[in-house]
Amino acid sequence: MSEDLTRLTAADMAARLVAGTVTSVELTQAHLDRIAAVDGDVHAFLHVSADDALATARDIDARRVAGEDLHPLAGVPIAIKDVVVTRGMPTTAGSKILEGWVPPYDATLVERVRAAGLPILGKTNMDEFAMGSSTEHSAYGPTRNPWDLDRIPGGSGGGSAAAVAAFEAPLAVGTDTGGSIRQPGAVTGTVGVKPTYGGVSRYGLIALASSLDQAGPVTRTVLDSALLHELIGGHDPRDSTSIAEDLPPLVDAARRGASGDLRGMRIGVVTELDGDGYQEGVRARFAESLDLLRGLGAEVVEVSCPHFEYALGAYYLILPSEASSNLAKFDGMRFGLRAEPAEGPVTAERVMAATRGQGFGDEVKRRIILGTYALSAGYYDAYYGSAQKVRTLVQRDFDAAFEQVDVLVSPTAPTTAFELGAKLDDPLAMYLNDVATIPANLAGVPGLSVPNGVSDDGLPVGFQVLAPAKADDRLYRVGAALERALETSWGGPILAQAPELEVKP
Ligand code: GLN
């Protein structure tokens, strides 16, 4: 049997393309075949753009033969979360209200991906408007975890994480407002990075909460994330919150980390993000990883961030407030679904009500109600105002912590993947999955999740690294060092420990 190209890392695919031992058409076709074979079970994709991907692949192969100077990732296929707009390719954000909508423009990050010549395999499944931790709030049905098809792949970006974990794509883009890149990474055994706020353009992202949203890489290795981050990141004049500076050297940092030397690195364990509420196996793997980091020369100390305890509460007031305002544009007039009232006069207001009533799912409605309530005149100070004060206190905790240490670390998620349906009727239980990831979004600092073993239940767990704003390079250095040390102890990448999916002919 010929070699399975989908098992390579993106960096290895890129190297083989440059060496001329594989073509982009071969790589792209191998991934389209893999999607056809397993996505009926996994359901990572909402839309597969086979023709578009193969056209890009052919173009890149021809340009390479012609001796053109190409981007290092040219020809390596990628999947994009369906909350990112793509010209000529359906974009639903996992919602019925956008069913059939085909955007007239590309997000900046998509423009960069296309300009660099990465074939876009398709759009990945997600919780509706990125609200959720399990992908079960998708209006198009859940994605399943490749490690165990009865379990959730995390959320909201479960589709991107599952696609990468199931070898349907070597690279994917996700978005992270409270953990939606990192938590899916943790529960699927993949790497996910939320860049510094303003580090990757938000132009063309369907906004959930504009002050928290960031797009970032989803991959199988830390180096692959660095390669993708450098491609999609950097200043964009079309996003007013974009940082007008070059990114720090991320690929270099990942390579340096992989050499296994962390001498001089001060690592802070966040006291508040460990302990009760974290699954035993998650805690055990976390403690072992700290030992490995010490072994590489890092100094590991404990750091208290006392206000992190209130971060989840503040987030669930700030996020719904911003979301209720951002989602007001879905009015049945401009995009996607338009529903008319079942009876009575067809006024603009009644069309809006009917469209939103039918087009939005329960979780979206719940957050719109919460947000409009928190912002209402009589309650603004008590809820939204207080939450903003807590946000400042969380930012100050980070500032004080980063005076003492270079990076902070914690488990990424409190538990491994739970069973589909287990938390669907309990919003608070669902929200608690992001207890460790949310503080970074409130403060705008970058975070990375790298797989650090399997728990007693045989399911993967993740290790989170947090760095000061604009110091994303530190994530890659520590992440790559830990990844290398762990792989040495396991004898290979973590996904080699996942059971094989049944392949449909
Ligand atoms: N799970 C969190 C929420 O439901 C995070 C979502 C996200 O990062 N997009 O809000």
GROMACS .gro file of C-alpha atoms in nm, residues 20-422:
model
  403
   20GLY     CA    1   0.927   1.791  -0.565
   21THR     CA    2   0.854   1.445  -0.421
   22VAL     CA    3   0.481   1.516  -0.395
   23THR     CA    4   0.242   1.755  -0.570
   24SER     CA    5  -0.026   1.974  -0.420
   25VAL     CA    6  -0.286   1.793  -0.630
   26GLU     CA    7  -0.179   1.461  -0.472
   27LEU     CA    8  -0.191   1.608  -0.121
   28THR     CA    9  -0.524   1.778  -0.177
   29GLN     CA   10  -0.679   1.468  -0.334
   30ALA     CA   11  -0.554   1.252  -0.044
   31HIS     CA   12  -0.735   1.482   0.202
   32LEU     CA   13  -1.053   1.496  -0.008
   33ASP     CA   14  -1.048   1.113  -0.015
   34ARG     CA   15  -1.000   1.102   0.360
   35ILE     CA   16  -1.292   1.343   0.409
   36ALA     CA   17  -1.510   1.123   0.185
   37ALA     CA   18  -1.407   0.816   0.387
   38VAL     CA   19  -1.454   0.940   0.744
   39ASP     CA   20  -1.654   1.262   0.752
   40GLY     CA   21  -1.986   1.083   0.733
   41ASP     CA   22  -1.907   0.975   1.091
   42VAL     CA   23  -1.703   1.270   1.218
   43HIS     CA   24  -1.903   1.554   1.053
   44ALA     CA   25  -1.622   1.806   1.082
   45PHE     CA   26  -1.724   1.982   0.759
   46LEU     CA   27  -2.035   2.182   0.673
   47HIS     CA   28  -1.913   2.241   0.319
   48VAL     CA   29  -1.639   2.069   0.116
   49SER     CA   30  -1.499   2.279  -0.168
   50ALA     CA   31  -1.330   2.006  -0.371
   51ASP     CA   32  -1.324   2.184  -0.708
   52ASP     CA   33  -1.195   2.509  -0.561
   53ALA     CA   34  -0.923   2.324  -0.365
   54LEU     CA   35  -0.806   2.119  -0.664
   55ALA     CA   36  -0.799   2.429  -0.887
   56THR     CA   37  -0.569   2.603  -0.637
   57ALA     CA   38  -0.354   2.290  -0.612
   58ARG     CA   39  -0.314   2.266  -0.991
   59ASP     CA   40  -0.226   2.635  -1.011
   60ILE     CA   41   0.040   2.603  -0.739
   61ASP     CA   42   0.189   2.291  -0.897
   62ALA     CA   43   0.218   2.472  -1.230
   63ARG     CA   44   0.375   2.778  -1.073
   64ARG     CA   45   0.623   2.563  -0.883
   65VAL     CA   46   0.726   2.385  -1.202
   66ALA     CA   47   0.768   2.728  -1.364
   67GLY     CA   48   1.018   2.813  -1.090
   68GLU     CA   49   0.813   3.080  -0.915
   69ASP     CA   50   0.906   3.188  -0.565
   70LEU     CA   51   0.625   3.051  -0.348
   71HIS     CA   52   0.514   3.087   0.015
   72PRO     CA   53   0.661   2.810   0.239
   73LEU     CA   54   0.310   2.664   0.292
   74ALA     CA   55   0.201   2.694  -0.074
   75GLY     CA   56   0.014   2.382  -0.178
   76VAL     CA   57  -0.059   2.254   0.177
   77PRO     CA   58  -0.438   2.215   0.221
   78ILE     CA   59  -0.633   2.391   0.494
   79ALA     CA   60  -0.984   2.399   0.645
   80ILE     CA   61  -1.155   2.716   0.766
   81LYS     CA   62  -1.410   2.754   1.048
   82ASP     CA   63  -1.746   2.852   0.910
   83VAL     CA   64  -1.757   3.180   1.106
   84VAL     CA   65  -1.492   3.323   0.870
   85VAL     CA   66  -1.632   3.465   0.547
   86THR     CA   67  -1.515   3.316   0.217
   87ARG     CA   68  -1.602   3.467  -0.119
   88GLY     CA   69  -1.810   3.234  -0.332
   89MET     CA   70  -1.816   2.966  -0.060
   90PRO     CA   71  -2.118   2.924   0.172
   91THR     CA   72  -2.071   3.066   0.523
   92THR     CA   73  -2.330   2.992   0.791
   93ALA     CA   74  -2.158   3.032   1.130
   94GLY     CA   75  -2.344   2.711   1.218
   95SER     CA   76  -2.678   2.893   1.205
   96LYS     CA   77  -3.000   2.837   1.011
   97ILE     CA   78  -3.032   3.212   0.980
   98LEU     CA   79  -2.740   3.217   0.735
   99GLU     CA   80  -2.831   2.900   0.546
  100GLY     CA   81  -2.750   2.949   0.178
  101TRP     CA   82  -2.561   3.277   0.227
  102VAL     CA   83  -2.259   3.311   0.000
  103PRO     CA   84  -2.036   3.602   0.105
  104PRO     CA   85  -1.932   3.857  -0.158
  105TYR     CA   86  -1.584   3.901  -0.005
  106ASP     CA   87  -1.301   3.721   0.174
  107ALA     CA   88  -1.188   3.780   0.532
  108THR     CA   89  -0.835   3.921   0.543
  109LEU     CA   90  -0.700   3.594   0.677
  110VAL     CA   91  -0.866   3.406   0.390
  111GLU     CA   92  -0.717   3.653   0.141
  112ARG     CA   93  -0.375   3.574   0.290
  113VAL     CA   94  -0.436   3.199   0.275
  114ARG     CA   95  -0.542   3.224  -0.090
  115ALA     CA   96  -0.256   3.456  -0.184
  116ALA     CA   97  -0.010   3.208  -0.034
  117GLY     CA   98  -0.165   2.927  -0.241
  118LEU     CA   99  -0.311   2.695   0.025
  119PRO     CA  100  -0.600   2.490  -0.119
  120ILE     CA  101  -0.912   2.547   0.093
  121LEU     CA  102  -1.074   2.209   0.157
  122GLY     CA  103  -1.393   2.353   0.302
  123LYS     CA  104  -1.570   2.510   0.598
  124THR     CA  105  -1.579   2.345   0.938
  125ASN     CA  106  -1.869   2.287   1.176
  126MET     CA  107  -1.915   2.492   1.491
  127ASP     CA  108  -2.159   2.585   1.764
  128GLU     CA  109  -2.405   2.843   1.628
  129PHE     CA  110  -2.231   3.182   1.616
  130ALA     CA  111  -1.945   3.025   1.817
  131MET     CA  112  -2.157   2.991   2.134
  132GLY     CA  113  -2.074   2.666   2.305
  133SER     CA  114  -1.811   2.414   2.415
  134SER     CA  115  -1.926   2.099   2.234
  135THR     CA  116  -2.036   2.183   1.876
  136GLU     CA  117  -2.378   2.045   1.975
  137HIS     CA  118  -2.531   2.391   1.928
  138SER     CA  119  -2.464   2.375   1.553
  139ALA     CA  120  -2.792   2.400   1.362
  140TYR     CA  121  -2.652   2.132   1.129
  141GLY     CA  122  -2.589   1.859   1.387
  142PRO     CA  123  -2.286   1.794   1.609
  143THR     CA  124  -1.930   1.705   1.515
  144ARG     CA  125  -1.799   1.387   1.680
  145ASN     CA  126  -1.466   1.336   1.851
  146PRO     CA  127  -1.236   1.115   1.640
  147TRP     CA  128  -1.106   0.952   1.962
  148ASP     CA  129  -1.457   0.830   2.048
  149LEU     CA  130  -1.750   0.907   1.819
  150ASP     CA  131  -1.993   0.916   2.112
  151ARG     CA  132  -1.807   1.210   2.263
  152ILE     CA  133  -1.791   1.583   2.190
  153PRO     CA  134  -1.492   1.736   2.008
  154GLY     CA  135  -1.511   2.053   2.215
  155GLY     CA  136  -1.645   2.382   2.094
  156SER     CA  137  -1.722   2.610   1.948
  157GLY     CA  138  -1.457   2.508   1.695
  158GLY     CA  139  -1.506   2.132   1.723
  159GLY     CA  140  -1.514   2.100   1.345
  160SER     CA  141  -1.168   2.247   1.291
  161ALA     CA  142  -1.016   2.041   1.574
  162ALA     CA  143  -1.185   1.716   1.465
  163ALA     CA  144  -1.082   1.770   1.100
  164VAL     CA  145  -0.718   1.801   1.207
  165ALA     CA  146  -0.737   1.513   1.459
  166ALA     CA  147  -0.903   1.283   1.201
  167PHE     CA  148  -0.635   1.362   0.938
  168GLU     CA  149  -0.895   1.529   0.715
  169ALA     CA  150  -0.680   1.845   0.709
  170PRO     CA  151  -0.325   1.919   0.828
  171LEU     CA  152  -0.409   2.280   0.909
  172ALA     CA  153  -0.726   2.461   1.014
  173VAL     CA  154  -0.830   2.805   1.127
  174GLY     CA  155  -1.043   2.850   1.438
  175THR     CA  156  -1.170   3.143   1.641
  176ASP     CA  157  -1.142   3.183   2.017
  177THR     CA  158  -1.366   3.418   2.215
  178GLY     CA  159  -1.348   3.227   2.544
  179GLY     CA  160  -1.160   2.910   2.454
  180SER     CA  161  -1.304   2.784   2.125
  181ILE     CA  162  -0.962   2.706   1.975
  182ARG     CA  163  -0.785   2.582   2.290
  183GLN     CA  164  -1.055   2.366   2.454
  184PRO     CA  165  -1.131   2.170   2.133
  185GLY     CA  166  -0.754   2.129   2.098
  186ALA     CA  167  -0.732   1.980   2.446
  187VAL     CA  168  -1.013   1.728   2.402
  188THR     CA  169  -0.906   1.611   2.053
  189GLY     CA  170  -0.529   1.587   2.110
  190THR     CA  171  -0.446   1.877   1.876
  191VAL     CA  172  -0.258   2.206   1.912
  192GLY     CA  173  -0.458   2.531   1.919
  193VAL     CA  174  -0.344   2.890   1.959
  194LYS     CA  175  -0.536   3.204   2.048
  195PRO     CA  176  -0.306   3.488   1.939
  196THR     CA  177  -0.272   3.821   2.119
  197TYR     CA  178  -0.586   4.031   2.067
  198GLY     CA  179  -0.517   4.235   1.753
  199GLY     CA  180  -0.254   3.991   1.629
  200VAL     CA  181  -0.471   3.836   1.356
  201SER     CA  182  -0.717   4.051   1.161
  202ARG     CA  183  -1.084   4.021   1.257
  203TYR     CA  184  -1.192   4.169   0.923
  204GLY     CA  185  -1.437   3.919   0.777
  205LEU     CA  186  -1.498   3.725   1.099
  206ILE     CA  187  -1.869   3.709   1.183
  207ALA     CA  188  -1.846   3.882   1.520
  208LEU     CA  189  -1.952   3.708   1.840
  209ALA     CA  190  -1.801   3.946   2.100
  210SER     CA  191  -1.576   4.197   1.925
  211SER     CA  192  -1.356   4.277   2.225
  212LEU     CA  193  -1.280   3.907   2.284
  213ASP     CA  194  -1.273   3.736   1.941
  214GLN     CA  195  -0.944   3.621   1.787
  215ALA     CA  196  -0.876   3.383   1.497
  216GLY     CA  197  -0.585   3.141   1.522
  217PRO     CA  198  -0.427   2.813   1.413
  218VAL     CA  199  -0.545   2.457   1.477
  219THR     CA  200  -0.282   2.194   1.388
  220ARG     CA  201  -0.118   1.868   1.497
  221THR     CA  202   0.218   2.021   1.596
  222VAL     CA  203   0.339   2.341   1.759
  223LEU     CA  204   0.566   2.418   1.462
  224ASP     CA  205   0.271   2.389   1.222
  225SER     CA  206   0.076   2.638   1.434
  226ALA     CA  207   0.368   2.881   1.422
  227LEU     CA  208   0.386   2.851   1.042
  228LEU     CA  209   0.013   2.918   1.005
  229HIS     CA  210   0.012   3.197   1.265
  230GLU     CA  211   0.285   3.380   1.074
  231LEU     CA  212   0.083   3.345   0.754
  232ILE     CA  213  -0.252   3.475   0.883
  233GLY     CA  214  -0.120   3.723   1.142
  234GLY     CA  215   0.021   4.072   1.126
  235HIS     CA  216  -0.118   4.419   1.075
  236ASP     CA  217  -0.433   4.481   0.872
  237PRO     CA  218  -0.551   4.840   0.815
  238ARG     CA  219  -0.907   4.710   0.768
  239ASP     CA  220  -0.928   4.607   1.136
  240SER     CA  221  -0.907   4.909   1.365
  241THR     CA  222  -0.795   4.691   1.657
  242SER     CA  223  -0.514   4.529   1.459
  243ILE     CA  224  -0.169   4.578   1.614
  244ALA     CA  225   0.046   4.800   1.390
  245GLU     CA  226   0.366   4.605   1.454
  246ASP     CA  227   0.532   4.297   1.311
  247LEU     CA  228   0.466   3.967   1.488
  248PRO     CA  229   0.754   3.834   1.695
  249PRO     CA  230   0.940   3.547   1.518
  250LEU     CA  231   0.714   3.251   1.593
  251VAL     CA  232   0.862   2.976   1.375
  252ASP     CA  233   1.207   3.054   1.512
  253ALA     CA  234   1.072   3.033   1.866
  254ALA     CA  235   0.913   2.694   1.795
  255ARG     CA  236   1.240   2.563   1.649
  256ARG     CA  237   1.433   2.697   1.945
  257GLY     CA  238   1.188   2.536   2.187
  258ALA     CA  239   1.214   2.202   2.010
  259SER     CA  240   1.587   2.200   2.079
  260GLY     CA  241   1.481   2.131   2.437
  261ASP     CA  242   1.655   2.407   2.628
  262LEU     CA  243   1.436   2.614   2.860
  263ARG     CA  244   1.709   2.748   3.082
  264GLY     CA  245   1.625   3.100   3.201
  265MET     CA  246   1.251   3.054   3.141
  266ARG     CA  247   1.035   3.134   3.444
  267ILE     CA  248   0.705   2.945   3.442
  268GLY     CA  249   0.417   3.033   3.676
  269VAL     CA  250   0.152   2.777   3.770
  270VAL     CA  251  -0.176   2.962   3.827
  271THR     CA  252  -0.295   2.856   4.173
  272GLU     CA  253  -0.659   2.926   4.087
  273LEU     CA  254  -0.655   2.704   3.776
  274ASP     CA  255  -0.572   2.371   3.934
  275GLY     CA  256  -0.731   2.167   4.210
  276ASP     CA  257  -1.094   2.077   4.279
  277GLY     CA  258  -1.309   2.056   3.971
  278TYR     CA  259  -1.025   1.925   3.754
  279GLN     CA  260  -1.041   1.558   3.661
  280GLU     CA  261  -0.782   1.342   3.836
  281GLY     CA  262  -0.611   1.237   3.512
  282VAL     CA  263  -0.595   1.598   3.395
  283ARG     CA  264  -0.417   1.697   3.716
  284ALA     CA  265  -0.180   1.402   3.700
  285ARG     CA  266  -0.072   1.481   3.341
  286PHE     CA  267  -0.032   1.848   3.434
  287ALA     CA  268   0.199   1.764   3.724
  288GLU     CA  269   0.407   1.533   3.501
  289SER     CA  270   0.441   1.804   3.237
  290LEU     CA  271   0.568   2.048   3.498
  291ASP     CA  272   0.836   1.794   3.590
  292LEU     CA  273   0.939   1.766   3.225
  293LEU     CA  274   0.966   2.145   3.197
  294ARG     CA  275   1.182   2.156   3.509
  295GLY     CA  276   1.396   1.888   3.351
  296LEU     CA  277   1.454   2.119   3.052
  297GLY     CA  278   1.592   2.386   3.282
  298ALA     CA  279   1.282   2.602   3.341
  299GLU     CA  280   1.215   2.746   3.683
  300VAL     CA  281   0.860   2.658   3.793
  301VAL     CA  282   0.687   2.862   4.064
  302GLU     CA  283   0.330   2.909   4.182
  303VAL     CA  284   0.156   3.240   4.109
  304SER     CA  285  -0.181   3.352   4.242
  305CYS     CA  286  -0.428   3.537   4.018
  306PRO     CA  287  -0.702   3.599   4.276
  307HIS     CA  288  -0.959   3.752   4.038
  308PHE     CA  289  -0.960   3.463   3.791
  309GLU     CA  290  -1.230   3.315   4.012
  310TYR     CA  291  -1.470   3.583   3.884
  311ALA     CA  292  -1.361   3.573   3.519
  312LEU     CA  293  -1.626   3.324   3.407
  313GLY     CA  294  -1.905   3.532   3.560
  314ALA     CA  295  -1.778   3.854   3.404
  315TYR     CA  296  -1.734   3.684   3.065
  316TYR     CA  297  -2.095   3.560   3.064
  317LEU     CA  298  -2.215   3.919   3.103
  318ILE     CA  299  -1.971   4.087   2.863
  319LEU     CA  300  -2.003   3.825   2.589
  320PRO     CA  301  -2.386   3.820   2.574
  321SER     CA  302  -2.393   4.201   2.585
  322GLU     CA  303  -2.165   4.234   2.285
  323ALA     CA  304  -2.330   3.939   2.107
  324SER     CA  305  -2.680   4.082   2.147
  325SER     CA  306  -2.562   4.395   1.970
  326ASN     CA  307  -2.359   4.214   1.701
  327LEU     CA  308  -2.644   3.976   1.618
  328ALA     CA  309  -2.896   4.260   1.571
  329LYS     CA  310  -2.795   4.273   1.204
  330PHE     CA  311  -2.964   3.940   1.134
  331ASP     CA  312  -3.301   4.092   1.064
  332GLY     CA  313  -3.438   3.890   0.772
  333MET     CA  314  -3.370   4.178   0.535
  334ARG     CA  315  -3.000   4.163   0.456
  335PHE     CA  316  -2.859   3.810   0.476
  336GLY     CA  317  -2.981   3.452   0.459
  337LEU     CA  318  -3.315   3.344   0.599
  338ARG     CA  319  -3.629   3.553   0.571
  339ALA     CA  320  -3.942   3.419   0.737
  340GLU     CA  321  -4.287   3.574   0.727
  341PRO     CA  322  -4.532   3.566   1.016
  342ALA     CA  323  -4.769   3.267   1.004
  343GLU     CA  324  -5.068   3.498   1.012
  344GLY     CA  325  -5.152   3.866   1.039
  345PRO     CA  326  -4.991   4.164   0.870
  346VAL     CA  327  -4.645   4.138   0.711
  347THR     CA  328  -4.470   4.436   0.872
  348ALA     CA  329  -4.092   4.480   0.894
  349GLU     CA  330  -4.099   4.419   1.268
  350ARG     CA  331  -4.306   4.103   1.236
  351VAL     CA  332  -4.081   3.966   0.960
  352MET     CA  333  -3.782   4.034   1.184
  353ALA     CA  334  -3.945   3.855   1.476
  354ALA     CA  335  -4.045   3.555   1.264
  355THR     CA  336  -3.700   3.531   1.104
  356ARG     CA  337  -3.513   3.553   1.434
  357GLY     CA  338  -3.761   3.319   1.602
  358GLN     CA  339  -3.705   3.050   1.340
  359GLY     CA  340  -3.346   3.125   1.246
  360PHE     CA  341  -3.175   3.131   1.587
  361GLY     CA  342  -3.130   2.829   1.814
  362ASP     CA  343  -3.198   2.820   2.188
  363GLU     CA  344  -2.846   2.902   2.306
  364VAL     CA  345  -2.829   3.209   2.080
  365LYS     CA  346  -3.170   3.327   2.203
  366ARG     CA  347  -3.063   3.268   2.564
  367ARG     CA  348  -2.756   3.490   2.520
  368ILE     CA  349  -2.941   3.765   2.333
  369ILE     CA  350  -3.192   3.783   2.618
  370LEU     CA  351  -2.913   3.783   2.879
  371GLY     CA  352  -2.719   4.051   2.692
  372THR     CA  353  -3.006   4.289   2.630
  373TYR     CA  354  -3.104   4.252   2.997
  374ALA     CA  355  -2.749   4.321   3.121
  375LEU     CA  356  -2.733   4.631   2.901
  376SER     CA  357  -3.078   4.767   2.990
  377ALA     CA  358  -3.096   5.108   3.160
  378GLY     CA  359  -3.189   4.987   3.508
  379TYR     CA  360  -2.932   4.704   3.520
  380TYR     CA  361  -2.638   4.834   3.322
  381ASP     CA  362  -2.429   4.940   3.623
  382ALA     CA  363  -2.513   4.635   3.830
  383TYR     CA  364  -2.431   4.381   3.557
  384TYR     CA  365  -2.240   4.508   3.255
  385GLY     CA  366  -2.058   4.781   3.452
  386SER     CA  367  -1.952   4.541   3.729
  387ALA     CA  368  -1.835   4.285   3.476
  388GLN     CA  369  -1.612   4.545   3.311
  389LYS     CA  370  -1.458   4.625   3.649
  390VAL     CA  371  -1.383   4.256   3.704
  391ARG     CA  372  -1.228   4.248   3.358
  392THR     CA  373  -0.986   4.521   3.465
  393LEU     CA  374  -0.899   4.326   3.781
  394VAL     CA  375  -0.824   4.014   3.575
  395GLN     CA  376  -0.598   4.222   3.350
  396ARG     CA  377  -0.417   4.352   3.658
  397ASP     CA  378  -0.368   3.996   3.785
  398PHE     CA  379  -0.197   3.914   3.455
  399ASP     CA  380   0.018   4.229   3.473
  400ALA     CA  381   0.132   4.144   3.826
  401ALA     CA  382   0.194   3.778   3.737
  402PHE     CA  383   0.405   3.867   3.433
  403GLU     CA  384   0.627   4.081   3.654
  404GLN     CA  385   0.729   3.757   3.825
  405VAL     CA  386   0.727   3.501   3.543
  406ASP     CA  387   0.765   3.479   3.163
  407VAL     CA  388   0.464   3.254   3.102
  408LEU     CA  389   0.172   3.117   3.302
  409VAL     CA  390   0.050   2.759   3.271
  410SER     CA  391  -0.257   2.553   3.363
  411PRO     CA  392  -0.457   2.257   3.236
  412THR     CA  393  -0.649   2.379   2.926
  413ALA     CA  394  -0.982   2.221   3.018
  414PRO     CA  395  -1.103   2.072   3.348
  415THR     CA  396  -1.205   1.737   3.198
  416THR     CA  397  -1.158   1.517   2.894
  417ALA     CA  398  -1.427   1.498   2.623
  418PHE     CA  399  -1.770   1.423   2.771
  419GLU     CA  400  -2.045   1.225   2.601
  420LEU     CA  401  -2.272   1.388   2.347
  421GLY     CA  402  -2.584   1.512   2.523
  422ALA     CA  403  -2.429   1.505   2.871
   0.00000   0.00000   0.00000
